[in-house]
Amino acid sequence: MLSQLKQTILKKIEKAKDLKSLEDIYRRFLGRKGELTGVLRSLKDLPEKERREKGRLANQIKQEIEEKLKIGRGKFQVPSSKFQEEWIDITAPGLQPTVSHLHPITQIRQKVEEIFQSMGFSVVEGPEIETEYYNFDALNIPKEHPARDLWDTFWLKRDVIATPYLIRGKQSSRKQLTTGLPRGFASRNDGKKLLLRAHTSPVQIRYMETHQPPLRIIAPGRCFRHEATDASHDVQFYQVEGLMVGKDISVANFRGILQEFFKRFFGPEIKMRLRPSYFPFVEPGFEVDILKNQKSKIKNQKEGEWLELMGAGMVHPNVFKAVGYNPRDWQGFAFGMGLDRLAMLKYKIEDIRLFYSGDLRFLKQF
Ligand code: FA5
């Protein structure tokens, strides 16, 4: 009778489809009023010999059934992998959040600012949306001047300048130049056409209009040009304008300051050269090239080749006249350095377009 009961229970366990049916089986046979429990309870009324034999058998069956129920429950319970997935070790150390970092061009700009600030230059900023006057006319590039082609840019339809005109002092404390116009508007919108500035040279004009010499500033910022892109040219890029005006500032001062800058930026091995060149807003004008001793990775550039880094020269008398300075009293130098090219030389980057690709595999290397 006992072994029959055992078979019945085992069959039911085998056929059970869920946890609930297993619990029903348990309650029906092993619960307080269960059939097997009843058998076990009735043992006490049997003679001793029979009680011992039946008792052992009934307990064995009980154990076996409990074991099978346990296995059965395991089958229907949530899979263990799911448990592992959802399991949280609250004692584990926290995950380090990903910390973003500055774009390589920003890092280069900060380094450049730091070096020039240590040489007494203030850092100023001008608007990216400029008027034709500041980008061209005031820089001695009147309409129809062929040099306008060199700085072909994007012309705008709307008559709004939304970029704030800021100046930063030696300690990098930002303050806005007093323009007489609400914050965010350039100091002079003379009704001429608007454009995206092709160079940072307009900041020279804006600064000199509101300050008296002697002065030394740098003006980093974004520039735009309507030209075909290649490995060293893009339609947007960064420049740092430099301007130093005084009673007797000469090309020798320019050379000395630049040499010091390059030495601190690249290291003592750096070689630079000045080449005569033409810009309407300087006289004489030159271009500055850099030679790196190390093997260059710039596309199409063989080892030991020069890379043009900046245009420069002595400020043209007409520029001084445009801002109300007497050219007989003052002289100075100005330069416009390509920040992207500086970064390319520093990090040995072969293509300027990588800076603007937004490719994290590239950007995470800096
Ligand atoms: C100028 O823009 C003059 N404003 C520089 C200047 C300032 C001359 C003050 C005299 C006095 P240029 O067009 O050569 O000059 O540009 C200067 C530098 O900007 C170049 O040497 C180069 O490093 C960088 N540059 C110019 N065009 C691009 C471009 N499309 N992509 C990346 N960098 C450029």
Coordinates of C-alpha atoms and ligand atoms in Angstrom, one line a residue:
M1 CA 0.0 0.0 0.0
L2 CA 2.9 2.3 0.8
S3 CA 4.7 1.6 -2.4
Q4 CA 1.6 2.2 -4.4
L5 CA 1.1 5.6 -2.7
K6 CA 4.8 6.4 -3.5
Q7 CA 4.2 5.6 -7.2
T8 CA 1.1 7.7 -7.4
I9 CA 2.9 10.7 -5.8
L10 CA 6.0 10.4 -8.1
K11 CA 3.8 10.3 -11.2
K12 CA 2.0 13.4 -10.0
I13 CA 5.3 15.2 -9.5
E14 CA 6.5 14.2 -12.9
K15 CA 3.3 15.5 -14.5
A16 CA 3.3 18.7 -12.6
K17 CA 3.3 21.8 -14.9
D18 CA 4.1 24.5 -12.4
L19 CA 5.1 25.4 -8.9
K20 CA 1.5 25.6 -7.8
S21 CA 0.7 22.0 -8.7
L22 CA 3.9 20.9 -6.9
E23 CA 2.7 22.8 -3.8
D24 CA -0.7 21.1 -4.1
I25 CA 1.0 17.7 -4.2
Y26 CA 3.0 18.6 -1.1
R27 CA -0.1 19.7 0.7
R28 CA -2.1 16.7 -0.4
F29 CA 0.4 14.0 0.6
L30 CA 2.9 15.6 3.0
G31 CA 0.9 18.5 4.5
R32 CA -0.5 18.4 8.1
K33 CA -3.5 16.5 6.9
G34 CA -1.7 14.8 4.0
E35 CA -2.1 11.1 3.1
L36 CA 1.5 10.1 3.8
T37 CA 1.5 12.2 7.0
G38 CA -1.6 10.2 8.0
V39 CA 0.2 6.9 7.4
L40 CA 3.2 8.1 9.5
R41 CA 0.8 9.2 12.3
S42 CA -1.0 5.9 12.3
L43 CA 2.3 4.0 12.9
K44 CA 2.0 4.5 16.6
D45 CA -1.0 2.1 16.8
L46 CA 0.9 -0.8 15.2
P47 CA 2.8 -3.5 17.0
E48 CA 6.4 -2.6 17.5
K49 CA 8.0 -4.9 14.8
E50 CA 5.6 -3.8 12.1
R51 CA 5.9 -0.2 13.3
R52 CA 9.7 -0.2 12.9
E53 CA 9.6 -1.7 9.4
K54 CA 6.7 0.4 8.1
G55 CA 8.1 3.4 9.8
R56 CA 11.5 3.1 8.0
L57 CA 9.9 2.6 4.7
A58 CA 7.4 5.5 5.1
N59 CA 10.3 7.8 6.1
Q60 CA 12.4 6.7 3.1
I61 CA 9.4 7.4 0.8
K62 CA 8.9 10.8 2.5
Q63 CA 12.5 11.7 2.0
E64 CA 12.5 10.6 -1.6
I65 CA 9.3 12.5 -2.4
E66 CA 10.7 15.7 -0.7
E67 CA 13.8 15.3 -2.8
K68 CA 11.8 15.0 -6.0
L69 CA 9.6 18.0 -5.1
K70 CA 12.8 20.0 -4.5
I71 CA 14.1 19.1 -7.9
G72 CA 10.7 19.9 -9.5
R73 CA 10.6 23.3 -7.8
G74 CA 14.1 24.1 -9.1
K75 CA 12.8 23.5 -12.7
F76 CA 10.0 26.0 -12.4
Q77 CA 11.8 28.7 -10.4
V78 CA 13.3 31.7 -12.2
P79 CA 16.5 30.6 -14.1
S80 CA 19.6 31.2 -12.1
S81 CA 21.2 33.2 -14.8
K82 CA 18.4 35.7 -14.4
F83 CA 19.1 35.9 -10.7
Q84 CA 22.8 36.6 -11.5
E85 CA 21.8 39.3 -13.9
E86 CA 19.6 41.0 -11.4
W87 CA 21.8 40.4 -8.5
I88 CA 23.5 43.5 -7.1
D89 CA 26.5 43.4 -4.9
I90 CA 26.0 46.4 -2.8
T91 CA 29.5 46.1 -1.3
A92 CA 31.3 46.3 -4.7
P93 CA 33.2 49.6 -5.3
G94 CA 31.3 52.0 -7.6
L95 CA 31.9 52.3 -11.3
Q96 CA 34.2 55.3 -12.2
P97 CA 32.1 57.7 -14.2
T98 CA 33.6 58.6 -17.6
V99 CA 35.2 62.0 -17.4
S100 CA 35.2 64.0 -20.6
H101 CA 38.2 66.0 -21.6
L102 CA 39.0 69.1 -23.7
H103 CA 39.3 69.0 -27.5
P104 CA 42.9 69.0 -28.6
I105 CA 42.5 72.4 -30.3
T106 CA 41.2 73.8 -26.9
Q107 CA 44.2 72.3 -25.1
I108 CA 46.5 73.9 -27.6
R109 CA 44.7 77.3 -27.3
Q110 CA 45.1 77.2 -23.6
K111 CA 48.8 76.4 -23.8
V112 CA 49.3 79.3 -26.3
E113 CA 47.4 81.7 -24.0
E114 CA 49.4 80.6 -21.0
I115 CA 52.7 81.3 -22.8
F116 CA 51.7 84.7 -24.2
Q117 CA 50.2 85.7 -20.9
S118 CA 53.4 85.0 -19.2
M119 CA 55.1 87.4 -21.7
G120 CA 52.6 90.2 -20.8
F121 CA 50.0 89.7 -23.5
S122 CA 46.3 90.0 -22.7
V123 CA 43.8 87.6 -24.2
V124 CA 40.9 89.2 -26.0
E125 CA 38.1 87.9 -28.1
G126 CA 36.0 89.3 -31.0
P127 CA 32.8 88.2 -32.8
E128 CA 32.8 85.4 -35.3
I129 CA 30.2 87.2 -37.3
E130 CA 31.8 90.3 -38.6
T131 CA 31.1 93.3 -40.7
E132 CA 32.7 93.8 -44.1
Y133 CA 34.3 96.9 -42.6
Y134 CA 36.3 95.0 -39.8
N135 CA 37.1 92.0 -41.9
F136 CA 38.4 94.0 -44.9
D137 CA 38.1 97.8 -45.2
A138 CA 39.7 98.7 -41.9
L139 CA 42.5 96.3 -42.7
N140 CA 43.4 98.2 -45.8
I141 CA 41.5 95.8 -48.1
P142 CA 39.0 98.0 -49.9
K143 CA 36.3 96.7 -52.2
E144 CA 37.7 95.4 -55.5
H145 CA 41.1 94.9 -53.9
P146 CA 42.4 91.6 -55.4
A147 CA 43.5 90.5 -51.9
R148 CA 39.8 90.0 -50.9
D149 CA 40.0 86.7 -52.9
L150 CA 42.6 85.4 -50.4
W151 CA 40.0 85.6 -47.6
D152 CA 36.9 84.5 -49.5
T153 CA 34.3 83.7 -46.9
F154 CA 30.6 83.1 -46.2
W155 CA 28.4 86.2 -46.4
L156 CA 25.3 86.5 -44.3
K157 CA 21.9 87.8 -45.0
R158 CA 20.6 88.7 -41.6
D159 CA 21.8 91.9 -40.0
V160 CA 22.5 90.5 -36.5
I161 CA 25.7 90.0 -34.6
A162 CA 25.0 87.6 -31.7
T163 CA 28.6 86.9 -30.5
P164 CA 29.7 88.7 -27.4
Y165 CA 32.8 90.7 -27.7
L166 CA 34.9 89.7 -24.7
I167 CA 38.3 90.6 -23.3
R168 CA 40.2 88.5 -20.9
G169 CA 42.9 90.0 -18.6
K170 CA 46.2 88.5 -17.7
Q171 CA 44.6 86.4 -15.0
S172 CA 42.0 85.1 -17.5
S173 CA 39.3 87.1 -15.8
R174 CA 36.7 87.8 -18.5
K175 CA 35.3 91.2 -19.0
Q176 CA 33.3 92.7 -21.8
L177 CA 34.6 95.6 -23.7
T178 CA 32.4 98.6 -23.2
T179 CA 30.7 98.9 -26.5
G180 CA 27.7 101.1 -25.7
L181 CA 25.5 98.3 -27.1
P182 CA 23.7 95.5 -25.3
R183 CA 25.8 92.5 -24.4
G184 CA 26.1 90.2 -27.3
F185 CA 26.2 92.9 -30.0
A186 CA 29.4 94.0 -31.7
S187 CA 30.5 97.5 -31.1
R188 CA 29.9 98.8 -34.6
N189 CA 27.5 97.6 -37.2
D190 CA 28.0 100.2 -39.9
G191 CA 25.2 98.9 -42.2
K192 CA 27.7 97.1 -44.4
K193 CA 27.3 93.4 -45.2
L194 CA 27.9 90.7 -42.6
L195 CA 30.1 87.7 -43.0
L196 CA 31.8 84.9 -41.0
R197 CA 35.2 86.3 -40.3
A198 CA 38.0 84.9 -42.5
H199 CA 40.7 85.7 -40.0
T200 CA 41.2 87.0 -36.5
S201 CA 42.7 90.3 -37.7
P202 CA 39.4 92.2 -37.3
V203 CA 40.0 91.9 -33.5
Q204 CA 43.1 94.1 -33.9
I205 CA 40.9 96.9 -35.2
R206 CA 38.2 96.4 -32.5
Y207 CA 40.8 96.4 -29.8
M208 CA 42.7 99.5 -31.0
E209 CA 39.5 101.4 -31.5
T210 CA 38.8 101.2 -27.8
H211 CA 42.4 101.2 -26.3
Q212 CA 45.4 103.4 -26.5
P213 CA 48.9 102.0 -27.0
P214 CA 51.3 100.7 -25.8
L215 CA 49.5 97.4 -26.0
R216 CA 50.1 93.7 -26.4
I217 CA 47.3 91.3 -27.0
I218 CA 46.5 87.9 -28.5
A219 CA 43.1 87.0 -29.9
P220 CA 42.3 83.4 -30.4
G221 CA 39.2 82.4 -32.3
R222 CA 37.4 80.5 -35.0
C223 CA 37.7 81.6 -38.6
F224 CA 35.9 80.5 -41.8
R225 CA 36.9 80.4 -45.4
H226 CA 35.1 79.5 -48.6
E227 CA 37.7 77.2 -50.0
A228 CA 38.4 73.6 -51.0
T229 CA 39.5 71.4 -48.1
D230 CA 42.6 69.3 -48.1
A231 CA 44.9 67.8 -45.5
S232 CA 46.0 71.3 -44.2
H233 CA 43.0 73.5 -45.1
D234 CA 39.4 73.4 -43.8
V235 CA 36.4 75.7 -44.2
Q236 CA 36.6 76.4 -40.5
F237 CA 39.7 76.5 -38.4
Y238 CA 41.3 78.5 -35.5
Q239 CA 43.7 81.3 -35.5
V240 CA 45.5 83.3 -32.8
E241 CA 46.0 86.9 -33.7
G242 CA 48.9 88.7 -32.0
L243 CA 49.4 92.5 -31.8
M244 CA 52.0 94.5 -30.1
V245 CA 52.2 98.3 -30.5
G246 CA 54.6 100.7 -28.9
K247 CA 56.9 103.6 -29.6
D248 CA 59.7 101.5 -31.0
I249 CA 58.5 97.9 -31.5
S250 CA 60.4 96.4 -34.4
V251 CA 60.8 93.1 -36.4
A252 CA 63.5 92.2 -33.9
N253 CA 60.9 92.2 -31.1
F254 CA 58.6 90.1 -33.2
R255 CA 61.3 87.5 -33.9
G256 CA 62.4 87.4 -30.3
I257 CA 58.9 86.9 -28.9
L258 CA 58.1 84.3 -31.5
Q259 CA 61.3 82.4 -31.0
E260 CA 60.6 82.3 -27.2
F261 CA 57.0 81.2 -27.8
F262 CA 58.1 78.3 -30.1
K263 CA 60.9 77.2 -27.8
R264 CA 58.4 77.0 -24.9
F265 CA 55.7 75.4 -27.0
F266 CA 57.7 72.8 -29.0
G267 CA 61.0 72.6 -27.1
P268 CA 64.5 74.0 -27.8
E269 CA 65.0 72.0 -31.0
I270 CA 62.4 73.9 -33.0
K271 CA 63.5 75.9 -36.1
M272 CA 61.5 78.7 -37.7
R273 CA 62.0 80.9 -40.7
L274 CA 60.6 84.2 -41.9
R275 CA 59.7 84.5 -45.6
P276 CA 58.8 87.7 -47.3
S277 CA 55.1 87.8 -48.1
Y278 CA 52.3 90.2 -48.7
F279 CA 49.3 91.2 -46.6
P280 CA 47.6 94.6 -47.2
F281 CA 47.5 95.4 -43.5
V282 CA 51.3 95.1 -42.9
E283 CA 54.4 96.5 -44.3
P284 CA 56.8 94.7 -44.6
G285 CA 54.9 91.4 -44.4
F286 CA 56.2 87.9 -44.0
E287 CA 55.1 84.3 -43.4
V288 CA 56.6 82.1 -40.7
D289 CA 57.3 78.5 -41.3
I290 CA 58.2 75.8 -38.9
L291 CA 60.6 72.9 -39.4
K292 CA 60.4 69.9 -37.1
N293 CA 63.5 67.8 -36.9
Q294 CA 61.4 64.8 -36.2
K295 CA 59.9 62.8 -39.0
S296 CA 56.8 64.6 -40.1
K297 CA 53.6 62.7 -40.6
I298 CA 51.8 65.5 -42.4
K299 CA 50.5 64.1 -45.7
N300 CA 52.7 64.8 -48.8
Q301 CA 55.3 66.5 -46.5
K302 CA 58.7 64.9 -46.6
E303 CA 60.9 64.9 -43.5
G304 CA 62.5 68.2 -43.0
E305 CA 59.9 70.2 -44.9
W306 CA 58.6 73.5 -43.7
L307 CA 54.9 74.1 -42.8
E308 CA 53.5 77.5 -43.1
L309 CA 52.1 78.5 -39.7
M310 CA 51.4 82.2 -39.8
G311 CA 51.2 85.4 -41.6
A312 CA 52.8 88.5 -39.9
G313 CA 54.4 91.9 -40.4
M314 CA 54.7 95.4 -39.2
V315 CA 51.3 97.1 -38.8
H316 CA 50.5 99.2 -41.9
P317 CA 50.1 103.0 -41.4
N318 CA 46.7 102.9 -43.0
V319 CA 45.5 100.4 -40.2
F320 CA 46.7 102.8 -37.5
K321 CA 44.9 105.7 -39.3
A322 CA 41.6 103.6 -39.5
V323 CA 41.6 103.3 -35.7
G324 CA 42.7 106.9 -35.0
Y325 CA 46.3 106.3 -34.1
N326 CA 49.0 108.6 -35.6
P327 CA 51.3 106.3 -37.6
R328 CA 54.2 108.7 -36.9
D329 CA 53.9 108.1 -33.1
W330 CA 53.3 104.3 -33.1
Q331 CA 54.7 101.2 -34.6
G332 CA 54.1 97.5 -34.0
F333 CA 53.9 94.0 -35.3
A334 CA 50.9 91.7 -35.9
F335 CA 50.6 88.0 -36.7
G336 CA 47.9 85.5 -37.4
M337 CA 48.9 81.9 -36.4
G338 CA 47.0 78.8 -37.5
L339 CA 46.0 77.0 -34.2
D340 CA 45.1 73.8 -36.1
R341 CA 48.4 73.7 -37.8
L342 CA 50.1 74.3 -34.5
A343 CA 48.2 71.3 -33.1
M344 CA 49.1 69.2 -36.2
L345 CA 52.8 69.9 -35.7
K346 CA 52.7 69.3 -32.0
Y347 CA 50.8 66.0 -32.2
K348 CA 52.0 64.9 -35.6
I349 CA 48.5 64.8 -37.1
E350 CA 48.3 64.2 -40.8
D351 CA 44.9 65.7 -41.7
I352 CA 43.3 68.8 -40.3
R353 CA 39.8 67.5 -41.0
L354 CA 40.3 64.9 -38.2
F355 CA 39.8 67.7 -35.6
Y356 CA 36.2 68.3 -36.8
S357 CA 35.2 64.8 -37.6
G358 CA 33.8 64.1 -34.1
D359 CA 35.4 60.7 -34.2
L360 CA 35.9 59.6 -30.6
R361 CA 38.7 57.1 -31.6
F362 CA 40.7 60.1 -32.7
L363 CA 39.7 62.6 -29.9
K364 CA 40.2 60.1 -27.0
Q365 CA 44.0 60.0 -27.8
F366 CA 44.5 63.5 -26.4
Ligands
FA5_1 C1 45.9 85.7 -42.5 O1 44.8 85.2 -42.2 C2 46.3 87.0 -41.9 N1 45.2 87.6 -41.2 C3 47.5 86.7 -41.0 C4 48.2 88.0 -40.5 C5 47.8 88.6 -39.4 C6 49.1 88.6 -41.4 C7 48.5 89.8 -39.0 C8 49.7 89.7 -41.0 C9 49.4 90.3 -39.8 P1 46.7 83.6 -43.8 O2 45.6 83.5 -44.8 O3 48.0 83.2 -44.4 O4 46.8 85.0 -43.2 O5 46.4 82.6 -42.6 C10 47.2 82.6 -41.5 C11 47.4 81.2 -41.0 O6 46.1 80.6 -40.7 C12 48.0 80.2 -42.0 O7 49.4 80.3 -42.0 C13 47.5 78.9 -41.5 O8 48.3 78.4 -40.5 C14 46.1 79.3 -41.1 N2 45.1 79.0 -42.1 C15 44.8 79.8 -43.1 N3 43.8 79.2 -43.9 C16 43.5 78.0 -43.3 C17 42.6 76.9 -43.6 N4 41.8 77.0 -44.6 N5 42.6 75.9 -42.8 C18 43.5 75.8 -41.7 N6 44.3 76.8 -41.4 C19 44.4 77.9 -42.2

